[in-house]
């Protein structure tokens, strides 16, 4: 998902991403990595990756951005 900041930063900020909700299959392993990519002054891309046999129906990530 593309996240747009309400107001642009003066330089690319640091972004902290957390997982707040997950709905996953109970019959497989749970492997999920979420984070921020392509961070700019205007926004970033929130990405989630699974591997092996994980079945994830949906997840919700939360984030916080701040200037250095």
CSV table of N, CA and C in Angstrom, one decimal:
chain,number,residue,atom,x,y,z
A,1,UNK,N,0.8,-1.2,0.0
A,1,UNK,CA,0.0,0.0,0.0
A,1,UNK,C,0.9,1.2,0.0
A,2,UNK,N,0.4,2.3,-0.7
A,2,UNK,CA,1.1,3.5,-0.7
A,2,UNK,C,0.6,4.4,0.4
A,3,UNK,N,1.4,5.0,1.2
A,3,UNK,CA,1.0,5.9,2.3
A,3,UNK,C,1.5,7.3,1.9
A,4,UNK,N,0.6,8.2,1.9
A,4,UNK,CA,1.0,9.6,1.6
A,4,UNK,C,0.9,10.4,3.0
A,5,UNK,N,2.0,11.2,3.2
A,5,UNK,CA,2.0,12.0,4.4
A,5,UNK,C,1.0,13.2,4.2
A,6,UNK,N,0.3,13.6,5.3
A,6,UNK,CA,-0.6,14.7,5.3
A,6,UNK,C,0.2,16.0,4.9
A,7,UNK,N,1.4,16.1,5.4
A,7,UNK,CA,2.2,17.3,5.1
A,7,UNK,C,3.6,16.8,4.8
A,8,UNK,N,4.2,17.2,3.6
A,8,UNK,CA,5.6,16.7,3.3
A,8,UNK,C,6.6,17.0,4.4
A,9,UNK,N,7.6,16.1,4.6
A,9,UNK,CA,8.7,16.4,5.5
A,9,UNK,C,9.8,17.2,4.7
A,10,UNK,N,10.7,17.8,5.4
A,10,UNK,CA,11.7,18.6,4.7
A,10,UNK,C,12.8,17.7,4.2
A,11,UNK,N,12.9,16.5,4.7
A,11,UNK,CA,13.8,15.4,4.2
A,11,UNK,C,13.2,14.1,4.5
A,12,UNK,N,13.6,13.0,3.8
A,12,UNK,CA,12.9,11.7,4.1
A,12,UNK,C,13.0,11.4,5.6
A,13,UNK,N,11.9,11.1,6.2
A,13,UNK,CA,11.9,10.8,7.6
A,13,UNK,C,12.2,9.3,7.9
A,14,UNK,N,12.4,9.0,9.1
A,14,UNK,CA,12.5,7.6,9.6
A,14,UNK,C,11.1,7.2,9.8
A,15,UNK,N,10.8,5.9,9.4
A,15,UNK,CA,9.5,5.4,9.6
A,15,UNK,C,9.5,4.1,10.4
A,16,UNK,N,8.7,4.0,11.4
A,16,UNK,CA,8.6,2.8,12.3
A,16,UNK,C,7.3,2.2,11.9
A,17,UNK,N,7.3,0.9,11.6
A,17,UNK,CA,6.1,0.1,11.2
A,17,UNK,C,5.9,-1.0,12.3
A,18,UNK,N,4.6,-1.1,12.7
A,18,UNK,CA,4.2,-2.2,13.6
A,18,UNK,C,3.0,-2.9,13.0
A,19,UNK,N,2.8,-4.1,13.6
A,19,UNK,CA,1.7,-5.0,13.2
A,19,UNK,C,0.6,-4.8,14.2
A,20,UNK,N,-0.6,-4.4,13.8
A,20,UNK,CA,-1.7,-4.3,14.8
A,20,UNK,C,-2.7,-5.3,14.7
A,21,UNK,N,-2.9,-5.9,13.5
A,21,UNK,CA,-3.9,-7.0,13.3
A,21,UNK,C,-3.5,-8.0,12.3
A,22,UNK,N,-3.8,-9.2,12.5
A,22,UNK,CA,-3.5,-10.2,11.5
A,22,UNK,C,-4.5,-11.3,11.6
A,23,UNK,N,-5.0,-11.8,10.4
A,23,UNK,CA,-5.9,-12.9,10.3
A,23,UNK,C,-5.2,-13.9,9.4
A,24,UNK,N,-4.8,-15.1,10.0
A,24,UNK,CA,-4.0,-16.1,9.4
A,24,UNK,C,-4.6,-17.5,9.6
A,25,UNK,N,-4.3,-18.4,8.7
A,25,UNK,CA,-4.7,-19.8,8.8
A,25,UNK,C,-4.1,-20.4,10.1
A,26,UNK,N,-4.9,-21.2,10.7
A,26,UNK,CA,-4.4,-21.9,11.9
A,26,UNK,C,-3.7,-23.2,11.6
A,27,UNK,N,-3.8,-23.6,10.3
A,27,UNK,CA,-3.3,-24.9,9.9
A,27,UNK,C,-1.9,-24.8,9.3
A,28,UNK,N,-1.3,-23.6,9.1
A,28,UNK,CA,0.0,-23.4,8.6
A,28,UNK,C,0.9,-22.6,9.5
A,29,UNK,N,2.1,-22.5,9.2
A,29,UNK,CA,3.0,-21.6,9.9
A,29,UNK,C,2.7,-20.2,9.7
A,30,UNK,N,3.1,-19.3,10.6
A,30,UNK,CA,2.8,-17.9,10.5
A,30,UNK,C,4.2,-17.2,10.3
A,31,UNK,N,4.4,-16.7,9.1
A,31,UNK,CA,5.6,-15.9,8.8
A,31,UNK,C,5.2,-14.7,8.1
A,32,UNK,N,5.5,-13.5,8.7
A,32,UNK,CA,5.2,-12.3,8.0
A,32,UNK,C,6.2,-11.2,8.4
A,33,UNK,N,6.7,-10.5,7.4
A,33,UNK,CA,7.6,-9.5,7.6
A,33,UNK,C,7.0,-8.2,7.0
A,34,UNK,N,6.8,-7.2,7.8
A,34,UNK,CA,6.3,-5.9,7.3
A,34,UNK,C,7.3,-4.8,7.5
A,35,UNK,N,7.2,-3.8,6.6
A,35,UNK,CA,8.1,-2.7,6.7
A,35,UNK,C,7.8,-1.6,5.7
A,36,UNK,N,8.6,-0.5,5.8
A,36,UNK,CA,8.5,0.6,4.9
A,36,UNK,C,9.6,0.6,3.9
A,37,UNK,N,9.2,0.8,2.6
A,37,UNK,CA,10.2,0.9,1.5
A,37,UNK,C,9.9,2.2,0.7
A,38,UNK,N,10.9,2.6,0.0
A,38,UNK,CA,10.8,3.8,-0.9
A,38,UNK,C,10.3,5.0,-0.2
A,39,UNK,N,11.0,5.3,1.0
A,39,UNK,CA,10.6,6.4,1.8
A,39,UNK,C,11.0,7.7,1.2
A,40,UNK,N,10.1,8.7,1.0
A,40,UNK,CA,10.4,10.0,0.5
A,40,UNK,C,9.8,11.0,1.4
A,41,UNK,N,10.0,12.3,1.0
A,41,UNK,CA,9.4,13.4,1.8
A,41,UNK,C,7.9,13.4,1.8
A,42,UNK,N,7.3,12.7,0.7
A,42,UNK,CA,5.9,12.7,0.5
A,42,UNK,C,5.1,11.5,1.1
A,43,UNK,N,5.9,10.4,1.3
A,43,UNK,CA,5.2,9.1,1.7
A,43,UNK,C,6.1,8.0,1.6
A,44,UNK,N,5.6,6.8,1.6
A,44,UNK,CA,6.3,5.5,1.5
A,44,UNK,C,5.4,4.4,1.1
A,45,UNK,N,6.0,3.3,0.9
A,45,UNK,CA,5.3,2.1,0.5
A,45,UNK,C,5.3,1.1,1.7
A,46,UNK,N,4.2,0.7,2.2
A,46,UNK,CA,4.0,-0.2,3.3
A,46,UNK,C,3.9,-1.6,2.6
A,47,UNK,N,4.9,-2.5,2.9
A,47,UNK,CA,4.9,-3.8,2.3
A,47,UNK,C,4.9,-4.9,3.3
A,48,UNK,N,4.3,-6.0,2.9
A,48,UNK,CA,4.3,-7.2,3.7
A,48,UNK,C,4.7,-8.4,2.9
A,49,UNK,N,5.6,-9.3,3.4
A,49,UNK,CA,6.0,-10.4,2.7
A,49,UNK,C,5.8,-11.7,3.6
A,50,UNK,N,5.3,-12.7,3.0
A,50,UNK,CA,5.2,-14.0,3.7
A,50,UNK,C,6.2,-15.0,3.0
A,51,UNK,N,6.4,-16.1,3.6
A,51,UNK,CA,7.2,-17.2,2.9
A,51,UNK,C,6.8,-18.5,3.5
A,52,UNK,N,7.4,-19.5,2.9
A,52,UNK,CA,7.1,-20.9,3.1
A,52,UNK,C,5.6,-21.2,2.9
A,53,UNK,N,4.9,-21.7,3.9
A,53,UNK,CA,3.5,-22.1,3.7
A,53,UNK,C,2.5,-21.2,4.4
A,54,UNK,N,2.9,-20.0,4.8
A,54,UNK,CA,2.0,-19.1,5.5
A,54,UNK,C,0.8,-18.8,4.6
A,55,UNK,N,-0.4,-18.8,5.3
A,55,UNK,CA,-1.6,-18.3,4.6
A,55,UNK,C,-2.1,-17.2,5.4
A,56,UNK,N,-2.0,-16.0,4.9
A,56,UNK,CA,-2.5,-14.8,5.7
A,56,UNK,C,-3.6,-14.2,4.9
A,57,UNK,N,-4.8,-14.0,5.5
A,57,UNK,CA,-6.0,-13.5,4.8
A,57,UNK,C,-5.9,-12.0,4.8
A,58,UNK,N,-5.5,-11.3,5.8
A,58,UNK,CA,-5.2,-9.9,5.8
A,58,UNK,C,-4.4,-9.5,7.1
A,59,UNK,N,-3.8,-8.3,7.0
A,59,UNK,CA,-3.1,-7.8,8.1
A,59,UNK,C,-3.2,-6.3,8.1
A,60,UNK,N,-3.0,-5.6,9.2
A,60,UNK,CA,-3.0,-4.2,9.3
A,60,UNK,C,-1.7,-3.7,9.9
A,61,UNK,N,-1.0,-2.8,9.3
A,61,UNK,CA,0.2,-2.3,9.8
A,61,UNK,C,-0.1,-0.8,10.3
A,62,UNK,N,0.6,-0.5,11.4
A,62,UNK,CA,0.5,0.9,11.8
A,62,UNK,C,1.9,1.5,11.6
A,63,UNK,N,2.0,2.8,11.6
A,63,UNK,CA,3.3,3.4,11.3
A,63,UNK,C,3.4,4.8,12.0
A,64,UNK,N,4.6,5.2,12.2
A,64,UNK,CA,4.9,6.5,12.8
A,64,UNK,C,6.1,7.0,12.0
A,65,UNK,N,6.1,8.3,11.6
A,65,UNK,CA,7.2,8.9,10.8
A,65,UNK,C,7.7,10.1,11.6
A,66,UNK,N,9.0,10.3,11.6
A,66,UNK,CA,9.6,11.4,12.3
A,66,UNK,C,10.9,11.8,11.6
A,67,UNK,N,11.2,13.1,11.8
A,67,UNK,CA,12.4,13.6,11.2
A,67,UNK,C,13.6,13.3,12.1
A,68,UNK,N,14.8,13.1,11.5
A,68,UNK,CA,16.0,12.8,12.3
A,68,UNK,C,16.4,14.0,13.1
